[in-house]
């Protein structure tokens, strides 16, 4: 029989065995605890009974002593000897009577409480005071008296009786020693250990006699404690537990004498150990029977389940032709029947699942898993045939805008149309797949660079024409990354990663498509390193603002500046914004850069204003900044902090930033406008919007991109575009600024066209804040500028 803890049979057996052990263990614990308590209670009862017997024995011994003392005191010869002071006769009588009574001490006490006649303990001493005068007083009153006393450090039970002739002429005392033998005799009668202790005033207790071994008697003293009285206590002597009962047997003045009756718990529990042993034997037999029974039950349960498991393993291997044959008619039989019905359903759905597992349900194209599988197969064939393989990765442009503005159903229709167009461009041997979202991939098994380039141009051309959905034309472009095997990688994962890098390079450059180059990955790693150092740069003041003048063509004066960020890296030197701003926007780090720029620019504006130069400052705002709900409150707080009028600050935004999320952009711009901030559209003409859309955003300024301004004196079309843009901007109530002015001819043309502001190297290159005032003074002296 194979036992493995992972098997159901083993777990059933272990469960029943563990359950039985647990129950029996608890029962054994309860029985042992009960036995202990019963034994303890029994001992306490025995101590109570023993105490009564003990006191009765002391009384009997006292009665014997009183009788012996009475006989001696009544003897005529003895009384005559006492009356005549016949010392020899008295000593002889005391000695003989003590021997007959087995007394330990015989005394004759004078009326003045002195041992003047005889003391068998101290036969040579005379005229010693009798220290127990309370006994003679009691004897005088009651005719006899007894008590437990200490003489020479030993305990005695002493009886005193008067000697009358006919009046009292002396007292006779008869005593027995209370020693270990006495304690042993009492133990034989009570079956208890007996100890006698005494204490004078506050002195420690002293053990006089005991049935306990000598080496553990000392433990009685701290256990009894100070001021001990009657009652039951627990003792621990030499690591043995005892139950003890304290009996006060004498207390005269400052002297206390007690008897301690003890019983060992080990002796009391001994009878119960036999019960525990019998219980353990029965528990062991029950355990063996339980294990055998659970093994039989488990085997009966797990045999058909193992049959089901064998069939399930075959199903796992792809064999759906098996059925379960179980003859049982119980719940397991019903499970087997249901299992067979399930097999039929699985077999019918397996074919459909295989299709769905490798097909995108929306477009019907192969999905990422199928594309990866086909790419692996293509690479294997290419290695044997020594031919190249081309892989293209596509990401749609502006698709997020479609989803956000028109909804996901429209986005799904766009994806279906894109898939249809891509499929019509390729051969049957090629593969186009949807990897997810708006990302597609194309596999060209015969991927010569010439054909791959042709296919890329076809894809771009195919997606240039608008996609019409519900009567509305939608412009969808794409960015393509291209890689080749074996030039850019020898396995599928590396090729896909490199294609992804090339695709993002094409998207950043807006070049349509780009082929992977190792330098792209190096640049990407370099940018990631820069981004990691960017927070440190802000904390350590490595960022700095440069300012480029905005020349008012009407007033022939510089009335504003555009703030441009620079990074003075400690090891790289000056880092251009183009090397870190785009990636900061993609990763979300642009927020902290913008916050720094706003703070530094408004602070500088306040400083210039305080020195008498009210220069307007333009600040660039990114698309991600427009989604920041804290942007407007932050700008307002900085204006208050540096006491700058809102009209001196202009927020510049690109067309792409406005178009990425128009609803949020419109909301944020409206709040900035209400605050009094001027709004400007930067790089106009390179995006996708129109003036009709822009006028709804309450913009104050329009900046014509340098691509149209540079060289317009040689390009009539560029000049016409600039001229018409200026006129339309003015008609919409906006100020028009021309960027990239580099020659006097361009400046003159802008003046003729009625442009409001010019900005470029011809006016002035960007400069540090400390150089602005000196430059303004130089230009003012030359008559080219003014402070306002």
mmCIF file of N, CA and C in Angstrom, residues 78-146:
data_model
loop_
_atom_site.group_PDB
_atom_site.id
_atom_site.type_symbol
_atom_site.label_atom_id
_atom_site.label_comp_id
_atom_site.label_asym_id
_atom_site.label_seq_id
_atom_site.Cartn_x
_atom_site.Cartn_y
_atom_site.Cartn_z
ATOM 1 N N UNK A 78 4.672 7.672 99.733
ATOM 2 C CA UNK A 78 5.264 8.794 99.011
ATOM 3 C C UNK A 78 4.902 10.104 99.687
ATOM 4 N N UNK A 79 3.594 10.250 100.096
ATOM 5 C CA UNK A 79 3.177 11.484 100.740
ATOM 6 C C UNK A 79 3.923 11.658 102.056
ATOM 7 N N UNK A 80 4.106 10.520 102.799
ATOM 8 C CA UNK A 80 4.800 10.600 104.092
ATOM 9 C C UNK A 80 6.263 11.021 103.870
ATOM 10 N N UNK A 81 6.882 10.465 102.796
ATOM 11 C CA UNK A 81 8.273 10.824 102.514
ATOM 12 C C UNK A 81 8.396 12.288 102.138
ATOM 13 N N UNK A 82 7.389 12.780 101.391
ATOM 14 C CA UNK A 82 7.415 14.198 101.002
ATOM 15 C C UNK A 82 7.236 15.067 102.225
ATOM 16 N N UNK A 83 6.302 14.643 103.115
ATOM 17 C CA UNK A 83 6.032 15.456 104.301
ATOM 18 C C UNK A 83 7.237 15.492 105.212
ATOM 19 N N UNK A 84 7.982 14.369 105.271
ATOM 20 C CA UNK A 84 9.137 14.308 106.169
ATOM 21 C C UNK A 84 10.436 14.691 105.487
ATOM 22 N N UNK A 85 10.345 15.061 104.254
ATOM 23 C CA UNK A 85 11.512 15.462 103.466
ATOM 24 C C UNK A 85 12.551 14.351 103.417
ATOM 25 N N UNK A 86 12.050 13.126 103.246
ATOM 26 C CA UNK A 86 12.942 11.975 103.140
ATOM 27 C C UNK A 86 13.405 11.877 101.692
ATOM 28 N N UNK A 87 14.521 12.513 101.392
ATOM 29 C CA UNK A 87 14.977 12.642 99.999
ATOM 30 C C UNK A 87 15.230 11.303 99.354
ATOM 31 N N UNK A 88 15.829 10.421 100.088
ATOM 32 C CA UNK A 88 16.152 9.112 99.502
ATOM 33 C C UNK A 88 14.890 8.376 99.097
ATOM 34 N N UNK A 89 13.912 8.372 100.022
ATOM 35 C CA UNK A 89 12.654 7.670 99.728
ATOM 36 C C UNK A 89 11.957 8.333 98.536
ATOM 37 N N UNK A 90 11.979 9.678 98.502
ATOM 38 C CA UNK A 90 11.314 10.396 97.384
ATOM 39 C C UNK A 90 11.965 10.022 96.058
ATOM 40 N N UNK A 91 13.289 10.060 96.015
ATOM 41 C CA UNK A 91 13.972 9.740 94.751
ATOM 42 C C UNK A 91 13.725 8.301 94.343
ATOM 43 N N UNK A 92 13.698 7.421 95.309
ATOM 44 C CA UNK A 92 13.450 6.012 94.993
ATOM 45 C C UNK A 92 12.047 5.833 94.447
ATOM 46 N N UNK A 93 11.084 6.513 95.102
ATOM 47 C CA UNK A 93 9.693 6.386 94.642
ATOM 48 C C UNK A 93 9.530 6.969 93.234
ATOM 49 N N UNK A 94 10.146 8.140 93.015
ATOM 50 C CA UNK A 94 10.028 8.756 91.684
ATOM 51 C C UNK A 94 10.667 7.872 90.612
ATOM 52 N N UNK A 95 11.837 7.316 90.955
ATOM 53 C CA UNK A 95 12.541 6.492 89.949
ATOM 54 C C UNK A 95 11.749 5.238 89.642
ATOM 55 N N UNK A 96 11.252 4.586 90.686
ATOM 56 C CA UNK A 96 10.506 3.344 90.461
ATOM 57 C C UNK A 96 9.206 3.603 89.721
ATOM 58 N N UNK A 97 8.511 4.654 90.130
ATOM 59 C CA UNK A 97 7.240 4.947 89.469
ATOM 60 C C UNK A 97 7.463 5.364 88.004
ATOM 61 N N UNK A 98 8.507 6.171 87.763
ATOM 62 C CA UNK A 98 8.820 6.563 86.386
ATOM 63 C C UNK A 98 9.137 5.388 85.521
ATOM 64 N N UNK A 99 9.850 4.412 86.075
ATOM 65 C CA UNK A 99 10.181 3.206 85.311
ATOM 66 C C UNK A 99 8.933 2.431 84.974
ATOM 67 N N UNK A 100 8.032 2.307 86.003
ATOM 68 C CA UNK A 100 6.790 1.561 85.725
ATOM 69 C C UNK A 100 5.933 2.278 84.662
ATOM 70 N N UNK A 101 5.930 3.610 84.719
ATOM 71 C CA UNK A 101 5.074 4.362 83.771
ATOM 72 C C UNK A 101 5.798 4.700 82.469
ATOM 73 N N UNK A 102 7.050 4.285 82.342
ATOM 74 C CA UNK A 102 7.867 4.613 81.159
ATOM 75 C C UNK A 102 7.962 6.121 80.944
ATOM 76 N N UNK A 103 8.002 6.856 82.067
ATOM 77 C CA UNK A 103 8.085 8.316 81.978
ATOM 78 C C UNK A 103 9.508 8.734 81.688
ATOM 79 N N UNK A 104 9.652 9.861 80.998
ATOM 80 C CA UNK A 104 10.971 10.390 80.660
ATOM 81 C C UNK A 104 11.482 11.331 81.719
ATOM 82 N N UNK A 105 10.581 11.925 82.484
ATOM 83 C CA UNK A 105 10.980 12.878 83.498
ATOM 84 C C UNK A 105 10.017 12.772 84.672
ATOM 85 N N UNK A 106 10.591 12.836 85.905
ATOM 86 C CA UNK A 106 9.795 12.851 87.140
ATOM 87 C C UNK A 106 10.261 14.039 87.956
ATOM 88 N N UNK A 107 9.301 14.844 88.403
ATOM 89 C CA UNK A 107 9.618 16.079 89.100
ATOM 90 C C UNK A 107 8.851 16.126 90.406
ATOM 91 N N UNK A 108 9.438 16.815 91.406
ATOM 92 C CA UNK A 108 8.728 17.142 92.635
ATOM 93 C C UNK A 108 8.939 18.637 92.862
ATOM 94 N N UNK A 109 7.834 19.383 92.862
ATOM 95 C CA UNK A 109 7.882 20.836 92.902
ATOM 96 C C UNK A 109 7.396 21.279 94.264
ATOM 97 N N UNK A 110 8.176 22.208 94.865
ATOM 98 C CA UNK A 110 7.804 22.733 96.177
ATOM 99 C C UNK A 110 6.705 23.757 96.024
ATOM 100 N N UNK A 111 6.157 24.146 97.155
ATOM 101 C CA UNK A 111 5.079 25.141 97.120
ATOM 102 C C UNK A 111 5.571 26.488 96.613
ATOM 103 N N UNK A 112 6.887 26.771 96.783
ATOM 104 C CA UNK A 112 7.414 28.044 96.268
ATOM 105 C C UNK A 112 7.951 27.911 94.849
ATOM 106 N N UNK A 113 7.441 26.917 94.090
ATOM 107 C CA UNK A 113 7.721 26.732 92.667
ATOM 108 C C UNK A 113 9.204 26.484 92.398
ATOM 109 N N UNK A 114 9.786 25.597 93.214
ATOM 110 C CA UNK A 114 11.173 25.219 92.982
ATOM 111 C C UNK A 114 11.305 23.711 92.988
ATOM 112 N N UNK A 115 12.266 23.259 92.183
ATOM 113 C CA UNK A 115 12.553 21.834 92.119
ATOM 114 C C UNK A 115 13.548 21.530 93.234
ATOM 115 N N UNK A 116 12.995 21.467 94.453
ATOM 116 C CA UNK A 116 13.903 21.372 95.599
ATOM 117 C C UNK A 116 14.137 19.939 96.018
ATOM 118 N N UNK A 117 13.232 19.079 95.613
ATOM 119 C CA UNK A 117 13.321 17.725 96.121
ATOM 120 C C UNK A 117 13.877 16.756 95.082
ATOM 121 N N UNK A 118 13.368 16.809 93.862
ATOM 122 C CA UNK A 118 13.832 15.824 92.873
ATOM 123 C C UNK A 118 13.572 16.322 91.468
ATOM 124 N N UNK A 119 14.491 15.981 90.571
ATOM 125 C CA UNK A 119 14.353 16.250 89.130
ATOM 126 C C UNK A 119 15.187 15.198 88.442
ATOM 127 N N UNK A 120 14.515 14.200 87.879
ATOM 128 C CA UNK A 120 15.258 13.084 87.282
ATOM 129 C C UNK A 120 16.090 13.507 86.082
ATOM 130 N N UNK A 121 15.743 14.668 85.457
ATOM 131 C CA UNK A 121 16.564 15.151 84.352
ATOM 132 C C UNK A 121 17.840 15.806 84.862
ATOM 133 N N UNK A 122 17.742 16.416 86.036
ATOM 134 C CA UNK A 122 18.889 17.119 86.607
ATOM 135 C C UNK A 122 19.039 16.673 88.063
ATOM 136 N N UNK A 123 19.425 15.442 88.321
ATOM 137 C CA UNK A 123 19.450 14.884 89.674
ATOM 138 C C UNK A 123 20.416 15.596 90.598
ATOM 139 N N UNK A 124 21.420 16.259 90.096
ATOM 140 C CA UNK A 124 22.421 16.901 90.950
ATOM 141 C C UNK A 124 22.089 18.334 91.274
ATOM 142 N N UNK A 125 21.060 18.861 90.566
ATOM 143 C CA UNK A 125 20.728 20.276 90.767
ATOM 144 C C UNK A 125 19.621 20.390 91.806
ATOM 145 N N UNK A 126 19.710 21.409 92.657
ATOM 146 C CA UNK A 126 18.705 21.689 93.671
ATOM 147 C C UNK A 126 18.312 23.160 93.604
ATOM 148 N N UNK A 127 17.143 23.395 94.144
ATOM 149 C CA UNK A 127 16.611 24.747 94.248
ATOM 150 C C UNK A 127 16.483 25.447 92.877
ATOM 151 N N UNK A 128 16.258 24.678 91.796
ATOM 152 C CA UNK A 128 16.028 25.266 90.489
ATOM 153 C C UNK A 128 14.575 25.702 90.370
ATOM 154 N N UNK A 129 14.304 26.883 89.810
ATOM 155 C CA UNK A 129 12.912 27.333 89.679
ATOM 156 C C UNK A 129 12.147 26.463 88.686
ATOM 157 N N UNK A 130 10.901 26.254 88.994
ATOM 158 C CA UNK A 130 10.002 25.527 88.077
ATOM 159 C C UNK A 130 9.399 26.545 87.096
ATOM 160 N N UNK A 131 9.754 26.414 85.771
ATOM 161 C CA UNK A 131 9.407 27.440 84.787
ATOM 162 C C UNK A 131 7.968 27.361 84.297
ATOM 163 N N UNK A 132 7.246 26.331 84.709
ATOM 164 C CA UNK A 132 5.904 26.148 84.168
ATOM 165 C C UNK A 132 4.878 26.307 85.284
ATOM 166 N N UNK A 133 4.939 27.435 85.967
ATOM 167 C CA UNK A 133 4.056 27.696 87.116
ATOM 168 C C UNK A 133 2.594 27.702 86.720
ATOM 169 N N UNK A 134 2.326 27.908 85.428
ATOM 170 C CA UNK A 134 0.925 27.896 85.000
ATOM 171 C C UNK A 134 0.315 26.512 85.222
ATOM 172 N N UNK A 135 1.159 25.480 85.144
ATOM 173 C CA UNK A 135 0.642 24.132 85.356
ATOM 174 C C UNK A 135 0.281 23.911 86.831
ATOM 175 N N UNK A 136 1.120 24.399 87.753
ATOM 176 C CA UNK A 136 0.809 24.226 89.181
ATOM 177 C C UNK A 136 -0.426 25.017 89.560
ATOM 178 N N UNK A 137 -0.559 26.220 88.945
ATOM 179 C CA UNK A 137 -1.762 27.004 89.254
ATOM 180 C C UNK A 137 -3.000 26.283 88.748
ATOM 181 N N UNK A 138 -2.895 25.701 87.518
ATOM 182 C CA UNK A 138 -4.029 24.970 86.977
ATOM 183 C C UNK A 138 -4.321 23.732 87.800
ATOM 184 N N UNK A 139 -3.268 23.053 88.278
ATOM 185 C CA UNK A 139 -3.453 21.852 89.095
ATOM 186 C C UNK A 139 -4.092 22.205 90.432
ATOM 187 N N UNK A 140 -3.689 23.350 91.000
ATOM 188 C CA UNK A 140 -4.274 23.783 92.261
ATOM 189 C C UNK A 140 -5.759 24.056 92.094
ATOM 190 N N UNK A 141 -6.133 24.585 90.925
ATOM 191 C CA UNK A 141 -7.532 24.926 90.684
ATOM 192 C C UNK A 141 -8.348 23.712 90.268
ATOM 193 N N UNK A 142 -7.728 22.822 89.473
ATOM 194 C CA UNK A 142 -8.495 21.726 88.880
ATOM 195 C C UNK A 142 -8.138 20.359 89.421
ATOM 196 N N UNK A 143 -7.176 20.295 90.292
ATOM 197 C CA UNK A 143 -6.761 19.013 90.835
ATOM 198 C C UNK A 143 -5.723 18.329 89.969
ATOM 199 N N UNK A 144 -5.496 18.789 88.796
ATOM 200 C CA UNK A 144 -4.477 18.245 87.899
ATOM 201 C C UNK A 144 -4.332 19.201 86.717
ATOM 202 N N UNK A 145 -3.221 19.089 85.993
ATOM 203 C CA UNK A 145 -2.978 19.944 84.828
ATOM 204 C C UNK A 145 -1.966 19.270 83.925
ATOM 205 N N UNK A 146 -2.032 19.577 82.623
ATOM 206 C CA UNK A 146 -1.101 18.991 81.662
ATOM 207 C C UNK A 146 -0.795 20.015 80.569
#
